[in-house]
Amino acid sequence: MNPAIAKAPGGPVLGIETSCDETGVAVFDPARGLLAHTLYSQVRMHADYGGVVPELASRDHVRKLLPLVRETLARAGLGVADIGGVAYTAGPGLVGALLVGATAARSLAWSLGLPAIGVHHMEGHLLAPLLEADPPEPPFVALLVSGGHSMLIEVAAIGRYTLLGDTLDDAAGEAFDKTAKLMGLPYPGGPALARLAEHGRPGAFRFSRPMTDRPGLDFSFSGLKTQVLLAWQQSDRSEQTKADVARAFEEAIVETLAIKCRRALAHSGARRLVIAGGVGANRRLRSELADAGAREGFSVHFPRLEFCTDNGAMIALAGALRLAAGQHDTLEIQVRPRWDLASLPPVA
């Protein structure tokens, strides 16, 4: 276990994640690690609309959250009296969804006289690999890549983050979803496109690797999406062509991310790379970066697949680390739909 976790005092921390369309609950014990976690996804509900409907997401969190808290505590063999603190996602995210988790967490903590802390959603993703048996220790570079974010972060220590590169338009996951939609693939589009790409023929199409022909660590994927649209409209639109386009698009995204990761490592001098967020589950990305690390002498760390997407375990872990450092929130229920990761205080 990571030394930063092993030294953390206090009892088990209940973690609650409701930033978007997944309700996640977990219990993390600083001495024993992750005790239990549960997750409910709203994908089927939002599929009818082709994307997340914020009001429906909030209502579904209200319906599911407390039953999941009871289930998770039961799986951990604990009662509410055994909890030592409560952590919840305070942002970024959908404001209504965030308020559901924040209200439940703050109310539970107040009723039990426990400390509570709002966790930055992206810090949760960044720290998710610390849940693994061989966790990376800072310093390292983190690629946070999901439907809403594509950013490179230099991590000097937990809580000491420097933004190296960000997306100028569509995030990688968003580009996956939008490209899948224009090709007629079902929601959620990103995973569907990745599955289809496995049947594509190498070299049938080739798209640009955006912003890799110039210095810098920022991302831009909107132009790539336009290239795919034009190629698809001008093709025969057969099933094989659809798979070929999907493969070429995925290869362009993955190679672009890999190039930027190697640049970020060279810039920072770090020899450890952490990949987190929903796109971190992509098989081609994992293979590409693992191979690059083996060739070039840097280690690559991924969370297990179930902790790539939004989950309560990462929030419980991040909250446990900050509570152990003596950080906690006041009694007000506050959420931050927009929140700069670099503004977080360091963890001693």
Short mmCIF file of C-alpha atoms in Angstrom, two decimals:
data_model
loop_
_atom_site.label_atom_id
_atom_site.label_comp_id
_atom_site.label_asym_id
_atom_site.label_seq_id
_atom_site.Cartn_x
_atom_site.Cartn_y
_atom_site.Cartn_z
CA MET A 1 0.00 0.00 0.00
CA ASN A 2 1.12 3.55 -0.74
CA PRO A 3 2.85 5.08 2.33
CA ALA A 4 0.64 8.15 2.14
CA ILE A 5 -2.38 5.90 2.65
CA ALA A 6 -0.82 3.60 5.24
CA LYS A 7 -0.01 6.55 7.52
CA ALA A 8 -3.52 7.99 7.36
CA PRO A 9 -5.23 7.82 10.77
CA GLY A 10 -8.94 7.58 11.52
CA GLY A 11 -11.77 5.18 10.75
CA PRO A 12 -13.32 4.15 7.45
CA VAL A 13 -14.34 6.90 5.05
CA LEU A 14 -17.59 6.73 3.13
CA GLY A 15 -17.19 8.07 -0.40
CA ILE A 16 -20.08 9.34 -2.56
CA GLU A 17 -19.84 10.14 -6.30
CA THR A 18 -22.75 11.81 -8.16
CA SER A 19 -21.08 14.20 -10.58
CA CYS A 20 -22.89 13.05 -13.74
CA ASP A 21 -24.75 9.87 -14.68
CA GLU A 22 -23.30 7.27 -12.30
CA THR A 23 -24.06 6.87 -8.62
CA GLY A 24 -21.02 5.48 -6.82
CA VAL A 25 -20.57 4.65 -3.15
CA ALA A 26 -17.54 3.10 -1.44
CA VAL A 27 -15.95 2.56 1.95
CA PHE A 28 -12.20 3.02 2.23
CA ASP A 29 -10.29 2.22 5.42
CA PRO A 30 -6.85 3.87 5.74
CA ALA A 31 -5.49 0.78 7.50
CA ARG A 32 -7.19 -1.96 5.47
CA GLY A 33 -7.78 -0.41 2.05
CA LEU A 34 -10.97 -0.58 0.02
CA LEU A 35 -13.65 -2.49 1.96
CA ALA A 36 -16.58 -2.28 -0.46
CA HIS A 37 -17.89 -0.32 -3.41
CA THR A 38 -21.08 -0.25 -5.47
CA LEU A 39 -22.00 1.53 -8.67
CA TYR A 40 -25.23 2.25 -10.48
CA SER A 41 -25.11 3.51 -14.07
CA GLN A 42 -27.85 5.55 -15.73
CA VAL A 43 -26.72 4.64 -19.26
CA ARG A 44 -29.91 2.82 -20.23
CA MET A 45 -32.08 5.73 -19.10
CA HIS A 46 -30.13 8.34 -21.05
CA ALA A 47 -29.73 6.13 -24.14
CA ASP A 48 -33.26 7.07 -25.24
CA TYR A 49 -32.12 10.70 -25.51
CA GLY A 50 -28.67 10.09 -27.03
CA GLY A 51 -26.89 11.78 -24.12
CA VAL A 52 -27.15 12.77 -20.48
CA VAL A 53 -30.27 14.73 -19.46
CA PRO A 54 -29.19 16.66 -16.33
CA GLU A 55 -32.59 16.83 -14.62
CA LEU A 56 -33.21 13.11 -15.09
CA ALA A 57 -29.71 12.38 -13.81
CA SER A 58 -30.34 14.35 -10.61
CA ARG A 59 -33.66 12.63 -9.96
CA ASP A 60 -32.13 9.19 -10.45
CA HIS A 61 -29.33 9.99 -7.98
CA VAL A 62 -32.01 10.90 -5.42
CA ARG A 63 -33.72 7.56 -6.00
CA LYS A 64 -30.58 5.40 -5.88
CA LEU A 65 -28.12 7.02 -3.49
CA LEU A 66 -29.39 6.05 -0.03
CA PRO A 67 -30.13 2.41 -0.98
CA LEU A 68 -26.57 2.19 -2.36
CA VAL A 69 -25.15 3.64 0.86
CA ARG A 70 -26.96 0.95 2.88
CA GLU A 71 -25.84 -1.78 0.47
CA THR A 72 -22.22 -0.66 0.51
CA LEU A 73 -22.04 -0.45 4.30
CA ALA A 74 -23.59 -3.92 4.53
CA ARG A 75 -21.00 -5.32 2.10
CA ALA A 76 -18.26 -3.79 4.23
CA GLY A 77 -19.78 -5.29 7.38
CA LEU A 78 -20.22 -1.85 8.91
CA GLY A 79 -22.94 0.34 10.32
CA VAL A 80 -23.12 4.12 10.11
CA ALA A 81 -21.67 4.35 13.63
CA ASP A 82 -18.45 2.74 12.34
CA ILE A 83 -17.72 5.52 9.82
CA GLY A 84 -14.89 7.93 10.59
CA GLY A 85 -15.61 10.53 7.89
CA VAL A 86 -17.55 11.26 4.72
CA ALA A 87 -16.17 12.33 1.32
CA TYR A 88 -18.25 13.43 -1.64
CA THR A 89 -17.71 14.84 -5.11
CA ALA A 90 -18.12 18.62 -4.89
CA GLY A 91 -17.17 19.32 -8.51
CA PRO A 92 -16.67 19.63 -11.39
CA GLY A 93 -19.91 18.18 -12.74
CA LEU A 94 -23.62 18.78 -13.26
CA VAL A 95 -24.76 21.14 -10.52
CA GLY A 96 -28.00 19.29 -9.74
CA ALA A 97 -26.30 15.91 -9.60
CA LEU A 98 -23.51 17.28 -7.41
CA LEU A 99 -26.04 18.77 -4.99
CA VAL A 100 -27.70 15.38 -4.45
CA GLY A 101 -24.46 13.78 -3.27
CA ALA A 102 -23.29 16.83 -1.33
CA THR A 103 -26.60 17.18 0.53
CA ALA A 104 -26.70 13.50 1.49
CA ALA A 105 -23.05 13.46 2.55
CA ARG A 106 -23.18 16.68 4.57
CA SER A 107 -26.43 15.64 6.27
CA LEU A 108 -25.05 12.24 7.22
CA ALA A 109 -21.81 13.73 8.52
CA TRP A 110 -23.67 16.39 10.55
CA SER A 111 -26.04 13.84 12.10
CA LEU A 112 -23.10 11.66 13.19
CA GLY A 113 -20.79 14.50 14.21
CA LEU A 114 -18.19 13.48 11.61
CA PRO A 115 -15.83 15.50 9.43
CA ALA A 116 -16.77 15.72 5.75
CA ILE A 117 -14.88 16.94 2.73
CA GLY A 118 -15.79 17.78 -0.84
CA VAL A 119 -13.45 16.08 -3.30
CA HIS A 120 -12.38 17.35 -6.70
CA HIS A 121 -13.69 14.82 -9.20
CA MET A 122 -10.53 14.89 -11.31
CA GLU A 123 -8.29 14.47 -8.27
CA GLY A 124 -10.29 11.33 -7.57
CA HIS A 125 -9.47 10.02 -11.04
CA LEU A 126 -5.84 11.07 -10.71
CA LEU A 127 -5.46 9.13 -7.45
CA ALA A 128 -7.43 6.04 -8.56
CA PRO A 129 -4.22 4.06 -9.40
CA LEU A 130 -3.30 4.32 -5.71
CA LEU A 131 -6.02 1.74 -5.09
CA GLU A 132 -3.88 -0.87 -6.84
CA ALA A 133 -1.39 -3.26 -5.23
CA ASP A 134 1.65 -1.47 -6.72
CA PRO A 135 0.67 2.21 -6.63
CA PRO A 136 2.79 4.94 -8.19
CA GLU A 137 4.40 7.47 -5.89
CA PRO A 138 4.94 11.12 -6.87
CA PRO A 139 6.52 12.68 -8.74
CA PHE A 140 4.73 11.55 -11.88
CA VAL A 141 2.85 12.88 -14.90
CA ALA A 142 -0.87 12.14 -15.12
CA LEU A 143 -2.98 12.02 -18.27
CA LEU A 144 -6.59 12.63 -17.23
CA VAL A 145 -8.67 11.68 -20.22
CA SER A 146 -12.45 11.35 -20.21
CA GLY A 147 -15.62 12.64 -21.83
CA GLY A 148 -15.18 16.07 -20.31
CA HIS A 149 -11.43 16.39 -19.82
CA SER A 150 -8.15 15.79 -21.63
CA MET A 151 -5.32 17.23 -19.58
CA LEU A 152 -1.74 16.52 -18.62
CA ILE A 153 -0.82 17.21 -15.00
CA GLU A 154 2.60 17.29 -13.35
CA VAL A 155 2.18 15.78 -9.87
CA ALA A 156 4.98 16.81 -7.52
CA ALA A 157 3.07 15.47 -4.51
CA ILE A 158 -0.54 14.75 -3.63
CA GLY A 159 -2.26 18.11 -3.85
CA ARG A 160 0.63 19.80 -5.69
CA TYR A 161 -0.52 19.85 -9.29
CA THR A 162 0.70 21.83 -12.28
CA LEU A 163 -1.34 21.90 -15.48
CA LEU A 164 0.94 21.11 -18.43
CA GLY A 165 -1.63 20.77 -21.19
CA ASP A 166 -5.39 21.01 -21.65
CA THR A 167 -7.93 20.56 -24.41
CA LEU A 168 -8.76 23.60 -26.49
CA ASP A 169 -12.13 22.21 -27.63
CA ASP A 170 -13.49 18.65 -27.52
CA ALA A 171 -11.98 16.29 -24.98
CA ALA A 172 -10.87 12.89 -26.28
CA GLY A 173 -13.87 11.07 -24.82
CA GLU A 174 -16.21 13.70 -26.19
CA ALA A 175 -14.63 13.29 -29.64
CA PHE A 176 -15.18 9.53 -29.38
CA ASP A 177 -18.85 10.01 -28.50
CA LYS A 178 -19.56 12.64 -31.16
CA THR A 179 -17.78 10.66 -33.87
CA ALA A 180 -19.72 7.54 -32.94
CA LYS A 181 -22.97 9.47 -33.10
CA LEU A 182 -22.31 10.87 -36.58
CA MET A 183 -21.60 7.30 -37.75
CA GLY A 184 -24.90 6.08 -36.31
CA LEU A 185 -23.50 4.06 -33.42
CA PRO A 186 -25.62 3.58 -30.28
CA TYR A 187 -25.15 5.52 -27.03
CA PRO A 188 -22.74 5.50 -25.25
CA GLY A 189 -20.78 6.01 -28.43
CA GLY A 190 -17.17 5.86 -27.23
CA PRO A 191 -17.14 2.22 -26.11
CA ALA A 192 -19.21 1.23 -29.16
CA LEU A 193 -16.71 2.88 -31.50
CA ALA A 194 -13.77 1.19 -29.75
CA ARG A 195 -15.43 -2.22 -30.16
CA LEU A 196 -16.11 -1.55 -33.82
CA ALA A 197 -12.50 -0.42 -34.38
CA GLU A 198 -11.29 -3.91 -33.46
CA HIS A 199 -12.70 -5.11 -36.81
CA GLY A 200 -11.18 -2.32 -38.88
CA ARG A 201 -8.41 -2.90 -41.42
CA PRO A 202 -5.10 -1.18 -40.70
CA GLY A 203 -4.22 1.55 -43.18
CA ALA A 204 -7.60 1.73 -44.90
CA PHE A 205 -7.91 5.35 -43.71
CA ARG A 206 -5.49 7.71 -42.03
CA PHE A 207 -6.34 10.88 -40.13
CA SER A 208 -4.07 13.60 -38.77
CA ARG A 209 -2.54 13.59 -35.28
CA PRO A 210 -3.78 17.04 -34.16
CA MET A 211 -1.25 19.57 -32.83
CA THR A 212 1.64 17.10 -32.83
CA ASP A 213 3.42 18.97 -35.64
CA ARG A 214 4.20 21.88 -33.32
CA PRO A 215 5.60 22.29 -29.79
CA GLY A 216 3.26 22.23 -26.82
CA LEU A 217 1.14 19.92 -24.71
CA ASP A 218 -2.40 21.12 -25.43
CA PHE A 219 -4.98 19.01 -27.28
CA SER A 220 -7.54 19.75 -29.99
CA PHE A 221 -9.79 17.07 -31.44
CA SER A 222 -12.57 19.04 -33.19
CA GLY A 223 -10.71 19.09 -36.51
CA LEU A 224 -10.16 15.34 -36.35
CA LYS A 225 -13.88 14.88 -35.89
CA THR A 226 -14.50 16.92 -39.06
CA GLN A 227 -12.03 14.77 -41.02
CA VAL A 228 -13.92 11.65 -39.97
CA LEU A 229 -17.25 13.20 -40.97
CA LEU A 230 -15.99 14.04 -44.46
CA ALA A 231 -14.39 10.61 -44.93
CA TRP A 232 -17.60 8.88 -43.84
CA GLN A 233 -19.85 11.01 -46.06
CA GLN A 234 -17.64 10.36 -49.10
CA SER A 235 -17.39 6.58 -48.50
CA ASP A 236 -19.66 3.70 -49.49
CA ARG A 237 -20.84 3.56 -45.82
CA SER A 238 -20.61 -0.21 -45.68
CA GLU A 239 -20.17 -2.02 -42.37
CA GLN A 240 -16.52 -2.77 -43.19
CA THR A 241 -15.88 0.86 -44.07
CA LYS A 242 -17.50 1.93 -40.82
CA ALA A 243 -15.08 -0.35 -38.93
CA ASP A 244 -12.14 0.95 -40.99
CA VAL A 245 -13.00 4.58 -40.21
CA ALA A 246 -13.46 3.74 -36.54
CA ARG A 247 -10.04 2.11 -36.39
CA ALA A 248 -8.30 5.02 -38.12
CA PHE A 249 -10.00 7.51 -35.79
CA GLU A 250 -9.06 5.54 -32.68
CA GLU A 251 -5.46 5.20 -33.88
CA ALA A 252 -5.26 8.98 -34.42
CA ILE A 253 -6.59 9.73 -30.90
CA VAL A 254 -4.34 7.15 -29.23
CA GLU A 255 -1.16 8.16 -31.06
CA THR A 256 -1.82 11.84 -30.33
CA LEU A 257 -2.27 11.13 -26.61
CA ALA A 258 0.87 8.97 -26.58
CA ILE A 259 2.99 11.65 -28.28
CA LYS A 260 1.84 14.29 -25.80
CA CYS A 261 2.49 11.97 -22.85
CA ARG A 262 6.07 11.39 -23.94
CA ARG A 263 6.55 15.13 -24.37
CA ALA A 264 5.18 15.78 -20.88
CA LEU A 265 7.54 13.22 -19.35
CA ALA A 266 10.49 14.84 -21.13
CA HIS A 267 9.38 18.29 -19.98
CA SER A 268 8.96 17.29 -16.32
CA GLY A 269 11.81 14.78 -16.03
CA ALA A 270 9.45 12.27 -14.43
CA ARG A 271 9.75 8.56 -15.25
CA ARG A 272 6.28 7.53 -14.11
CA LEU A 273 3.09 8.04 -16.12
CA VAL A 274 -0.43 7.68 -14.70
CA ILE A 275 -3.43 7.28 -17.00
CA ALA A 276 -6.87 7.89 -15.50
CA GLY A 277 -10.41 8.65 -16.58
CA GLY A 278 -12.93 6.80 -18.73
CA VAL A 279 -10.79 6.76 -21.91
CA GLY A 280 -8.08 5.11 -19.78
CA ALA A 281 -10.07 1.90 -20.26
CA ASN A 282 -9.38 1.93 -24.01
CA ARG A 283 -7.41 -1.19 -24.96
CA ARG A 284 -5.42 0.41 -27.76
CA LEU A 285 -4.36 3.31 -25.52
CA ARG A 286 -3.24 0.93 -22.78
CA SER A 287 -1.26 -1.20 -25.21
CA GLU A 288 0.35 1.79 -26.97
CA LEU A 289 1.53 3.42 -23.75
CA ALA A 290 2.67 0.15 -22.14
CA ASP A 291 4.77 -0.59 -25.23
CA ALA A 292 6.20 2.95 -25.26
CA GLY A 293 7.12 2.68 -21.60
CA ALA A 294 8.88 -0.63 -22.14
CA ARG A 295 10.85 0.83 -25.07
CA GLU A 296 11.73 4.16 -23.49
CA GLY A 297 12.20 3.25 -19.84
CA PHE A 298 9.25 4.83 -18.04
CA SER A 299 6.61 3.04 -15.99
CA VAL A 300 2.91 3.28 -16.83
CA HIS A 301 0.17 2.97 -14.23
CA PHE A 302 -3.53 2.43 -14.92
CA PRO A 303 -6.38 1.89 -12.47
CA ARG A 304 -8.27 -1.35 -13.00
CA LEU A 305 -11.05 -1.02 -15.58
CA GLU A 306 -13.85 -0.63 -13.04
CA PHE A 307 -12.09 2.42 -11.56
CA CYS A 308 -11.47 4.19 -14.89
CA THR A 309 -15.04 5.43 -15.10
CA ASP A 310 -16.68 7.46 -12.33
CA ASN A 311 -16.83 5.56 -9.04
CA GLY A 312 -17.09 6.05 -5.29
CA ALA A 313 -13.81 4.28 -4.46
CA MET A 314 -11.65 7.05 -5.89
CA ILE A 315 -13.64 9.66 -3.96
CA ALA A 316 -13.36 7.73 -0.70
CA LEU A 317 -9.60 7.38 -1.18
CA ALA A 318 -9.01 11.04 -2.05
CA GLY A 319 -11.22 12.10 0.84
CA ALA A 320 -9.42 9.80 3.29
CA LEU A 321 -6.06 11.33 2.36
CA ARG A 322 -7.31 14.87 2.87
CA LEU A 323 -9.20 14.11 6.07
CA ALA A 324 -6.06 12.45 7.44
CA ALA A 325 -4.19 15.70 6.69
CA GLY A 326 -6.67 17.58 8.88
CA GLN A 327 -8.64 19.09 6.00
CA HIS A 328 -12.42 19.23 6.14
CA ASP A 329 -15.28 21.47 5.03
CA THR A 330 -17.55 23.75 6.99
CA LEU A 331 -21.22 22.88 7.50
CA GLU A 332 -22.42 24.69 4.38
CA ILE A 333 -23.53 22.56 1.46
CA GLN A 334 -21.42 23.82 -1.43
CA VAL A 335 -20.63 22.44 -4.87
CA ARG A 336 -18.38 23.77 -7.62
CA PRO A 337 -19.52 22.82 -11.15
CA ARG A 338 -16.27 24.43 -12.40
CA TRP A 339 -13.17 23.95 -10.30
CA ASP A 340 -9.50 24.45 -11.11
CA LEU A 341 -7.51 21.37 -10.07
CA ALA A 342 -4.36 23.44 -9.50
CA SER A 343 -6.19 25.50 -6.84
CA LEU A 344 -6.37 22.57 -4.41
CA PRO A 345 -4.30 22.81 -1.21
CA PRO A 346 -1.41 20.37 -0.80
CA VAL A 347 -1.72 17.28 1.39
CA ALA A 348 0.97 17.30 4.07
#
